Short mmCIF file of C-alpha atoms in Angstrom, two decimals:
data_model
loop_
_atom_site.label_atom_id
_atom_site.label_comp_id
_atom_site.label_asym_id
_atom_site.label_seq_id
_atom_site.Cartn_x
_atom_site.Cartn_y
_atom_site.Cartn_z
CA UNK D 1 35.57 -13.08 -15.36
CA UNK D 2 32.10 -11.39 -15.13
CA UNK D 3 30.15 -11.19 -18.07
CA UNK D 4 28.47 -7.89 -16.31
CA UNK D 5 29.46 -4.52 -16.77
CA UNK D 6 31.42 -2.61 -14.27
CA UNK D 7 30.16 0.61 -12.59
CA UNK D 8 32.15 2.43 -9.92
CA UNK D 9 32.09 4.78 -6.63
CA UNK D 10 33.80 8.04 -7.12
CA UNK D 11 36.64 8.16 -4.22
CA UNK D 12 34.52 9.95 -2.30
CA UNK D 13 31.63 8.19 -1.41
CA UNK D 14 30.92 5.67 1.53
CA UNK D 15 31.12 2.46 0.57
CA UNK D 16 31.58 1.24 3.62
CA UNK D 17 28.04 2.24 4.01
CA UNK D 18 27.26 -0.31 1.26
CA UNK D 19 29.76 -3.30 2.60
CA UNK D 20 27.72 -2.92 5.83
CA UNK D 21 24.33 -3.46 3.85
CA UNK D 22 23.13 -0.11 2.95
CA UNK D 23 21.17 -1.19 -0.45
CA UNK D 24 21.03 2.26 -2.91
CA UNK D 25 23.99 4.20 -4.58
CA UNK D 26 22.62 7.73 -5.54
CA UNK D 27 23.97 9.26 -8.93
CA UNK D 28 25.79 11.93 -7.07
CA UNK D 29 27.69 8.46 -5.68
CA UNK D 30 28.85 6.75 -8.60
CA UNK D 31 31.59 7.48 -11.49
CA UNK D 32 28.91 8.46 -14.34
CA UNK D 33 30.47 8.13 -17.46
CA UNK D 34 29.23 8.07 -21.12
CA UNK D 35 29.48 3.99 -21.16
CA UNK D 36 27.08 4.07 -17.77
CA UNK D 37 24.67 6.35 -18.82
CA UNK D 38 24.06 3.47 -21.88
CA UNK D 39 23.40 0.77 -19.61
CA UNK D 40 19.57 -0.39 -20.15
CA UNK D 41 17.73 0.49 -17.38
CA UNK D 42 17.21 -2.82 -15.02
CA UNK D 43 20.33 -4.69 -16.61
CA UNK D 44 22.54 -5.93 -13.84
CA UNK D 45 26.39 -4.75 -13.76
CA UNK D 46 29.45 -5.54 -11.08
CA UNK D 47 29.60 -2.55 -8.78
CA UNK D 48 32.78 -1.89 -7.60
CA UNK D 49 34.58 1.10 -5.17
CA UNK D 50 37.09 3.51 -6.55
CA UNK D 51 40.00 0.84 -5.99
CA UNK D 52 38.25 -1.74 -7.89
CA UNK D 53 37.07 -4.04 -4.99
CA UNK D 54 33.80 -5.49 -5.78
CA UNK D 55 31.32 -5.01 -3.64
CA UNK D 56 28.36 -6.91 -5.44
CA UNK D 57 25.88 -7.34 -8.31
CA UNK D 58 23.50 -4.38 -8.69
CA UNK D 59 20.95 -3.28 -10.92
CA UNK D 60 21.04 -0.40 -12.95
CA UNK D 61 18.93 2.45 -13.46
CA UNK D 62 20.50 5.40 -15.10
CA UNK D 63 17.40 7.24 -15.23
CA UNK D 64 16.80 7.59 -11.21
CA UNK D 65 18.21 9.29 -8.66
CA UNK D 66 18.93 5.58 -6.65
CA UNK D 67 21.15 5.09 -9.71
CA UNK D 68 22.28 1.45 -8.64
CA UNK D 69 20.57 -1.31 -5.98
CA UNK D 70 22.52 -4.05 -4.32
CA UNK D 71 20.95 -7.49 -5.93
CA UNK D 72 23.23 -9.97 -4.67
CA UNK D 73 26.68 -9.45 -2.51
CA UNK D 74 28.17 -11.88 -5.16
CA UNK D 75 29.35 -10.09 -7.66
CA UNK D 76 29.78 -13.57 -10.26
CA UNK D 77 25.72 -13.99 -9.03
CA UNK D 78 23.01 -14.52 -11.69
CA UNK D 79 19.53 -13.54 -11.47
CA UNK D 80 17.64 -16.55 -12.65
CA UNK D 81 14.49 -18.44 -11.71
CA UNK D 82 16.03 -20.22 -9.41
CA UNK D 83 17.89 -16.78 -7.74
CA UNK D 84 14.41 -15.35 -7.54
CA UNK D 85 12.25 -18.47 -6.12
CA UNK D 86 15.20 -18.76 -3.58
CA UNK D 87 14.49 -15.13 -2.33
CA UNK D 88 10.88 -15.73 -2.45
CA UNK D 89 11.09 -18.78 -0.67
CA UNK D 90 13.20 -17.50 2.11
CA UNK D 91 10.44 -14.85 2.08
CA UNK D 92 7.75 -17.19 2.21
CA UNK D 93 9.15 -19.01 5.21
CA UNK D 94 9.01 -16.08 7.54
CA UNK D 95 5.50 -15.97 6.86
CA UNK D 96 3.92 -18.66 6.82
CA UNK D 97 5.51 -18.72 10.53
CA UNK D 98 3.84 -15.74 11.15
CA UNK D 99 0.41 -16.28 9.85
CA UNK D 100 -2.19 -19.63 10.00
CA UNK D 101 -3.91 -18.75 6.74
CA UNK D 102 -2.12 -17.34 2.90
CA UNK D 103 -3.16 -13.74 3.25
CA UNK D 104 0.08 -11.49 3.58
CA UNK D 105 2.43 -9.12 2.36
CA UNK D 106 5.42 -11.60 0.84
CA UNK D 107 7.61 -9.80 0.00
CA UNK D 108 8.91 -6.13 1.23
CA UNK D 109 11.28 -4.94 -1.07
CA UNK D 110 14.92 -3.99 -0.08
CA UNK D 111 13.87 -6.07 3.14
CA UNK D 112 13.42 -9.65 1.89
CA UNK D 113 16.41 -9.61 -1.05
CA UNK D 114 13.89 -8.41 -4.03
CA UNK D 115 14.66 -4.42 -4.84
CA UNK D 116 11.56 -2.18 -5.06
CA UNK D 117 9.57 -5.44 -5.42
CA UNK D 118 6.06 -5.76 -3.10
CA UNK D 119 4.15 -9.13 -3.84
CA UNK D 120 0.70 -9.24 -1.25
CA UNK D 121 -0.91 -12.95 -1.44
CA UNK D 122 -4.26 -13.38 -1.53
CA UNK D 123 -4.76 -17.38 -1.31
CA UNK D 124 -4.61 -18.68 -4.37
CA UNK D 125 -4.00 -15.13 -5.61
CA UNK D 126 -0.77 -12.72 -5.14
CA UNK D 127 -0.31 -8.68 -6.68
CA UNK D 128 3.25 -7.98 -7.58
CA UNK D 129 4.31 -4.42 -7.88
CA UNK D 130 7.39 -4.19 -9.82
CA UNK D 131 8.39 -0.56 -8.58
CA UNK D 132 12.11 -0.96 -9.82
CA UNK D 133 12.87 -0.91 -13.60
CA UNK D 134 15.21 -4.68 -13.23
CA UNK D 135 11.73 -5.97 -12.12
CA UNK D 136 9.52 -4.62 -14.83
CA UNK D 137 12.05 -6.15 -17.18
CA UNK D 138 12.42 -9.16 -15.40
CA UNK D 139 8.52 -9.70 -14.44
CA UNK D 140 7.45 -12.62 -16.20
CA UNK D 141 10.69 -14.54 -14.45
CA UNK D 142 9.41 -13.20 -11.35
CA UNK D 143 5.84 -14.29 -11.51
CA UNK D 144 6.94 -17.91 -12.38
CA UNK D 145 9.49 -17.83 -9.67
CA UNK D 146 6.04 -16.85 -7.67
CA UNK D 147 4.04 -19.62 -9.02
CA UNK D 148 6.84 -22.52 -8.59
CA UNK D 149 7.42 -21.80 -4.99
CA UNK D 150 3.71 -20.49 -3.56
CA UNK D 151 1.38 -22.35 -6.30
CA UNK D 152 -0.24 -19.11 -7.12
CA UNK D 153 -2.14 -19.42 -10.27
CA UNK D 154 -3.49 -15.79 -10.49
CA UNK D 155 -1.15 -12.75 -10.54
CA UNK D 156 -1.88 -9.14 -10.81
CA UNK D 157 0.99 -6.83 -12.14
CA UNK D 158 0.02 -3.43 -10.40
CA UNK D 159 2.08 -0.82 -11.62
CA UNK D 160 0.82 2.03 -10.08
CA UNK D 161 2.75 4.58 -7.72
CA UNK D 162 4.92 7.51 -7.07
CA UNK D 163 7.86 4.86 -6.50
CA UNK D 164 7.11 3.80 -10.79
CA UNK D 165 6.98 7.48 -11.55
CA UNK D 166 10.51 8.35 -9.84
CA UNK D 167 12.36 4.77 -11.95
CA UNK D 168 10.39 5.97 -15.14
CA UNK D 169 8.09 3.25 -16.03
CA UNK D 170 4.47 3.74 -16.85
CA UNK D 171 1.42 2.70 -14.72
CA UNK D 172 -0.53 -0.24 -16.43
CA UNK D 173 -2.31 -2.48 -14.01
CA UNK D 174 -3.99 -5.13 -15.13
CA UNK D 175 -4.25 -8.92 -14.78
CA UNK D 176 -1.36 -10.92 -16.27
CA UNK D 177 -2.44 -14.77 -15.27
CA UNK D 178 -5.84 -16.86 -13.94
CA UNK D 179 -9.05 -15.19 -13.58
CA UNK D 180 -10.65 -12.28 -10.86
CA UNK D 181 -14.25 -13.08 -10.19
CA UNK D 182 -14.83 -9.77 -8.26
CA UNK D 183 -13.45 -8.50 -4.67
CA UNK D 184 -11.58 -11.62 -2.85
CA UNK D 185 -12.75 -11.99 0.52
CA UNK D 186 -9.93 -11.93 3.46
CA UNK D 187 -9.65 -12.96 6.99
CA UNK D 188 -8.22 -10.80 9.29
CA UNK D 189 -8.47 -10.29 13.41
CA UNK D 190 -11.98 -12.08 13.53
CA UNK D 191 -13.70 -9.59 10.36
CA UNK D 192 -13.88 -10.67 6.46
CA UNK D 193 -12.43 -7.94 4.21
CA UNK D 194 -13.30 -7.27 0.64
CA UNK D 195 -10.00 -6.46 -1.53
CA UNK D 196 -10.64 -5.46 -4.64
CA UNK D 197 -7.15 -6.73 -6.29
CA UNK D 198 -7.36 -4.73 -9.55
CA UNK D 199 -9.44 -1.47 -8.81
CA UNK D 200 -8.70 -1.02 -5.26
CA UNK D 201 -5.75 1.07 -3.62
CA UNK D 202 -2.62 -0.09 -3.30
CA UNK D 203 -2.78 -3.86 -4.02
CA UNK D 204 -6.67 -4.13 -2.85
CA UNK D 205 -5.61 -4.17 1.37
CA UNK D 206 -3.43 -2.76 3.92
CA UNK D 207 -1.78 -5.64 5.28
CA UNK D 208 0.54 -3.59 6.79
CA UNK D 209 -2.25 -2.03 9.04
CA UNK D 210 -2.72 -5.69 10.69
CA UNK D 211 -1.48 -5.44 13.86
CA UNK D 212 -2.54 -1.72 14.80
CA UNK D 213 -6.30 -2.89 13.49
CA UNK D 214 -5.52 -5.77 16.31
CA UNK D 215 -5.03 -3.22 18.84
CA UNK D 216 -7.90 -0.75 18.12
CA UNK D 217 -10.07 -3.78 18.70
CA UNK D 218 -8.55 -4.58 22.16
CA UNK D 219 -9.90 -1.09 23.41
CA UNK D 220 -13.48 -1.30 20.94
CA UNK D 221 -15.54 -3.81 23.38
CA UNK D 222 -18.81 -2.01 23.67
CA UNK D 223 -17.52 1.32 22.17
CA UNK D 224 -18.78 3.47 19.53
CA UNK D 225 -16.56 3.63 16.86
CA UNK D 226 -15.72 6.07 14.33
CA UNK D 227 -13.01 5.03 11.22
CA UNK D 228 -12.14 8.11 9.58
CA UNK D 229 -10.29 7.43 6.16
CA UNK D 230 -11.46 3.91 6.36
CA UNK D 231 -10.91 2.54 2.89
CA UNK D 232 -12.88 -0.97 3.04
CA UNK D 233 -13.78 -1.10 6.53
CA UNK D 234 -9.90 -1.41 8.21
CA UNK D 235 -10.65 -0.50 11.65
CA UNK D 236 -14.07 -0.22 11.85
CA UNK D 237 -14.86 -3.93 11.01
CA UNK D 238 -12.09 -5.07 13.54
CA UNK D 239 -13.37 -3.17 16.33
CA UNK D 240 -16.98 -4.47 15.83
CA UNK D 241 -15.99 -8.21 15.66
CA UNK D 242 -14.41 -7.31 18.72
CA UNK D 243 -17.74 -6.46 20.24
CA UNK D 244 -17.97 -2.57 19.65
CA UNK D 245 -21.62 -1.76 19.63
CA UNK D 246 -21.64 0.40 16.84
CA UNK D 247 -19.13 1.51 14.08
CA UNK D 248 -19.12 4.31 11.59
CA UNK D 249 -17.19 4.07 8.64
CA UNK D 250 -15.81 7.33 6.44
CA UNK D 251 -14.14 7.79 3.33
CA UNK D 252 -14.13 10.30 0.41
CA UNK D 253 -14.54 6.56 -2.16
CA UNK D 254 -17.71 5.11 -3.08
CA UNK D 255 -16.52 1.79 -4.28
CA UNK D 256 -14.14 1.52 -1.10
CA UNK D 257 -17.61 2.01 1.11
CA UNK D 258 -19.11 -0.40 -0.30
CA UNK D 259 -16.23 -3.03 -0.16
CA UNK D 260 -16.62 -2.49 3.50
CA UNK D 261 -20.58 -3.01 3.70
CA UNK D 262 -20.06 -6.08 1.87
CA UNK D 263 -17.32 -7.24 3.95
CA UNK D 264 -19.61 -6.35 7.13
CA UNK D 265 -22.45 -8.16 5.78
CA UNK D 266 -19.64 -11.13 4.81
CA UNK D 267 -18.96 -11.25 8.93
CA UNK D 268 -22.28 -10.91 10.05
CA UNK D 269 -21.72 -7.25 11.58
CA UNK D 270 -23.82 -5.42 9.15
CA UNK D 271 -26.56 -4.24 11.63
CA UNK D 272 -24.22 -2.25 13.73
CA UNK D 273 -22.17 -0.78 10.70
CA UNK D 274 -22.90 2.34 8.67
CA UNK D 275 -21.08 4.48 5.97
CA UNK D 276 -20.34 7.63 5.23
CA UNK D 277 -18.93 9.34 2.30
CA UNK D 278 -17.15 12.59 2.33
CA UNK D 279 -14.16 14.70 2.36
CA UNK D 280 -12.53 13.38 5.55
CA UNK D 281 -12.13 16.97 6.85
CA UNK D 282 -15.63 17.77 5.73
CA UNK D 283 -17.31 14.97 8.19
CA UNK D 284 -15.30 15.44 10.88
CA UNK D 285 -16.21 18.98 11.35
CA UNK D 286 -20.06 18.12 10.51
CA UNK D 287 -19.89 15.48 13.53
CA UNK D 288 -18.60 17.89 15.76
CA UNK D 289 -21.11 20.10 15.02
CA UNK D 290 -23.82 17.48 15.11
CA UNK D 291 -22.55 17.12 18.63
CA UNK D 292 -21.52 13.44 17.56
CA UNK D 293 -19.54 11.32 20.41
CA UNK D 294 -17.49 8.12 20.17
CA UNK D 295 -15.56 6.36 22.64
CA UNK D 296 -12.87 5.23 20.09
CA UNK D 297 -11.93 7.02 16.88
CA UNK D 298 -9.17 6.21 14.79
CA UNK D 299 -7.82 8.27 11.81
CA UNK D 300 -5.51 6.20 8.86
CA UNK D 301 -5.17 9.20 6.28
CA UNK D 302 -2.86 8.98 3.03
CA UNK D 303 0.54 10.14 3.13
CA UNK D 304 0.46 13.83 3.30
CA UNK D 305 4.57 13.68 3.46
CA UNK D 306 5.43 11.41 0.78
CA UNK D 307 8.33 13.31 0.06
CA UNK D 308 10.94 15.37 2.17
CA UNK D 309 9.60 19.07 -0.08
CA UNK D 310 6.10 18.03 1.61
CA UNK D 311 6.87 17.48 5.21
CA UNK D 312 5.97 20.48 6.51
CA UNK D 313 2.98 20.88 4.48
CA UNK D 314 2.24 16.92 5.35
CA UNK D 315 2.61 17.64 8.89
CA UNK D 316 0.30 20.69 8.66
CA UNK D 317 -2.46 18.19 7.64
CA UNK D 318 -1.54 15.69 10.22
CA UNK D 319 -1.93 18.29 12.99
CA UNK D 320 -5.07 19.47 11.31
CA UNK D 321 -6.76 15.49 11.70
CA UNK D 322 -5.97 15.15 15.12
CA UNK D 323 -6.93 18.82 16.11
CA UNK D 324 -11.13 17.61 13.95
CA UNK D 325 -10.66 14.26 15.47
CA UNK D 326 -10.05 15.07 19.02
CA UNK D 327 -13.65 16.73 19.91
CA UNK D 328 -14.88 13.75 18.57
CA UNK D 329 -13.65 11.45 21.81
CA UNK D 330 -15.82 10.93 24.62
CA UNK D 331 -14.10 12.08 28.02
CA UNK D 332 -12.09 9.06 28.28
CA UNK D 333 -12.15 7.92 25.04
CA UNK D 334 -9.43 6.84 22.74
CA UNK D 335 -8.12 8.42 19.62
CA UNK D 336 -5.89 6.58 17.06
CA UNK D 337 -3.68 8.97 14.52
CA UNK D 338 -1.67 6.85 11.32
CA UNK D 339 0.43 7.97 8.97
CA UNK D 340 2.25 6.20 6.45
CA UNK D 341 4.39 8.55 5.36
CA UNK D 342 7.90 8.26 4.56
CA UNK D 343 9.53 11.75 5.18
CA UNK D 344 7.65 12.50 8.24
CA UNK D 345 9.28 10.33 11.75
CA UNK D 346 8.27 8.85 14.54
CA UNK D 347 8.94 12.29 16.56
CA UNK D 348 7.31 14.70 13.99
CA UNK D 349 4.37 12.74 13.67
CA UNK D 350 3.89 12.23 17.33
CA UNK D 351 4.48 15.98 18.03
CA UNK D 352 2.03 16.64 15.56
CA UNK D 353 -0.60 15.01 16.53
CA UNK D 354 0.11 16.32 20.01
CA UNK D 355 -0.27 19.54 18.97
CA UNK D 356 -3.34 19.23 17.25
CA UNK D 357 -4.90 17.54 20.36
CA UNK D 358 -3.74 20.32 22.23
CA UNK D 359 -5.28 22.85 20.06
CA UNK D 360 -8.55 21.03 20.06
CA UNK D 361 -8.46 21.75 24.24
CA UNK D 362 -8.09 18.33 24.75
CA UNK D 363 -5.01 16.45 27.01
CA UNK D 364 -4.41 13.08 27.29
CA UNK D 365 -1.87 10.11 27.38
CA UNK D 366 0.24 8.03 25.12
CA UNK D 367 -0.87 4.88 25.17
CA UNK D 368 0.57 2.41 22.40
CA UNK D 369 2.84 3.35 19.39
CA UNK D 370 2.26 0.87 16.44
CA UNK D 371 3.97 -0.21 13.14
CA UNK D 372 4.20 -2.27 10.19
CA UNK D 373 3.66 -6.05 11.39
CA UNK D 374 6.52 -8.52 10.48
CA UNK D 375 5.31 -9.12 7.52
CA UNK D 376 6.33 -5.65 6.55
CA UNK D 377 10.31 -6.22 7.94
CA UNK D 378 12.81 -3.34 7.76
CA UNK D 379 16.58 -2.90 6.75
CA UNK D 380 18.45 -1.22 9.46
CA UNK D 381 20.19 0.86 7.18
CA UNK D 382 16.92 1.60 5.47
CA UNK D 383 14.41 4.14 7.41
CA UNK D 384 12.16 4.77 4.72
CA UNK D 385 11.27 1.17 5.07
CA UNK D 386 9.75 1.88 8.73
CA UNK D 387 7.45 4.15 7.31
CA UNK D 388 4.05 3.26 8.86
CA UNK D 389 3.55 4.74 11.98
CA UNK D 390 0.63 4.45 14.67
CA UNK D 391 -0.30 6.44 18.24
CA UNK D 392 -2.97 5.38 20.10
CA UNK D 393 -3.93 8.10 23.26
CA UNK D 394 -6.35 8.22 25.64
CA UNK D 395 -7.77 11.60 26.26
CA UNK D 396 -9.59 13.71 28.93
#
């Protein structure tokens, strides 16, 4: 018999969704009695549907609205050292098929068997965010799971987020093994990047941007560039070691900015990169009326839809960008529009942007519609994993 608690479906919800590998049960899903409501939140507990058929080992939050997440399909399973280096190590396999050199995401949550768990490596570095509470707990079993199977011997904990925020757990960052002696440098479609692993964004770099940062550069030979947004140089220093003639790099952060002069001077492109801080918005209209022309510009905002109560208003500002951005593109130029949002689509984003081209008096044509790269890999059952979106047009 399990030594885990039991928590069960009320009659009426799927779980067929969850047999065929949907990964969350919602409060409004599960029977929410006085004895679950006391479970610890990240302990583990059998999860079973209203007859009593198991349907797998979850973990527990009683404080968030994804009430339960599918751990294991074993019911009986334990989550020890060994049950996390496994996952990691299936994890690790896919990407060190992927990629020559150790600079990746690792692990993507829901996607590679490790709940609301992102780990980006670094080399001989790795940031974990522990975004769901059975990983906070459980984070010093994690990072030696980490360290047996990669050889890692410095780990950030980053515990930043919206995603910590909604699970109830606080938001200290800070080193918990080895030593940070400034920004790491990274390696990435021909350009060194600067991440700064414990003040930066995020985790210090967008891996997830990879690909899309590959494709801007296939249409930057000889262009001038403009990376609006840029954060350390994401676009901007691609296209250039690509052979753009010129790039100019904007973003409201100071510290970001300079991440990506260093990393420019790092790859040898300094002489054809500038900076230039400012409210996004702000510069874009002050190029236009500068009468400032580039033959590819490329826009990688925040998410302004994080959340489904801020889609409209997150598509608003989407429309906005590509309606500043637009002007901006020589007759025949390119424009690139991102957003990494979960609640907005594929379809509302696209329109969006299409819009705002439209009401800058521009036309043009689709071109390419980006994503994640592998290393960022999606449950089918899952769309908020697919949440990084990309469309490249050319325009008139």
């Amino acid at each position: 018999m399990s030594k885990h608690s039991v928590i069960r479906l009320k009659p009426k919800a799927e779980a067929r969704a969850i047999r065929h590998g949907f990964p969350w049960v919602f409060a409004n899903e599960l029977v929410t009695d006085r004895r679950t409501r006391a479970l610890p939140a990240g302990s583990f507990a059998r999860l079973e549907d209203a007859d009593g058929r198991a349907l797998g080992l979850v973990t527990v939050n009683p404080a968030s609205k994804i009430i339960a997440r599918m751990m294991d399909r074993d019911p009986d399973a334990e989550i020890t050292c060994d049950w996390l280096a496994a996952r990691i190590s299936r994890a690790l396999e896919l990407r060190t098929r992927l990629y020559d050199a150790p600079f990746y995401r690792l692990a993507h949550a829901e996607a590679d068997g490790l709940p609301g768990v992102v780990i980006d490596r670094f080399g001989d570095a790795a940031v974990i965010q522990p975004n769901a509470a059975w990983a906070d707990a459980q984070f010093a079993l994690l990072a030696q799971a980490l360290q047996q199977v990669t050889g890692v011997s410095i780990i950030v904990k980053n515990a930043s987020g919206r995603s910590r925020a909604l699970e109830g757990l606080d938001e200290e960052t800070g080193l918990y093994c080895g030593a940070l002696n400034g920004a790491v440098p990274v390696q990435m479609n021909g350009a060194t990047y600067m991440a700064d692993l414990l003040g930066g964004q995020k985790t210090g770099l967008f891996f997830d941007q990879r690909d899309n940062h590959a494709f801007a550069a296939r249409l930057a030979g000889g262009a001038r560039v403009l990376d609006v947004f840029s954060h350390v140089g994401g676009f901007a220093l691609a296209a250039l070691a690509q052979g753009a003639a010129s790039a100019l790099a904007v973003d409201s952060s100071a510290p970001a900015l300079e991440l990506a002069q260093q990393g420019a001077s790092f790859s040898g492109l300094d002489d054809r990169f500038q900076t230039r801080q400012g409210d996004a918005f702000g510069v874009m209209e002050a190029l236009a009326a500068e009468g400032a022309q580039f033959d590819l510009v490329v826009c990688d905002p925040p998410a302004f839809a994080p959340s489904k109560p801020a889609l409209d208003k997150g598509l608003r500002a989407y429309e906005r960008v590509a309606r500043l951005a637009a002007p901006l593109v020589a007759p025949g130029g390119y424009l690139g529009l991102c957003s990494c949002s979960h609640a907005a689509d594929l379809n509302s984003f696209r329109n969006a942007s299409a819009r705002g081209i439209g009401r800058a008096g521009r036309r043009g044509q689709l071109i390419h519609t980006g994503f994640g790269g592998a290393d960022h890999p999606q449950l089918p059952q899952l769309a908020e994993s697919g949440y990084l979106k990309a469309v490249f047009f050319r325009l008139d």
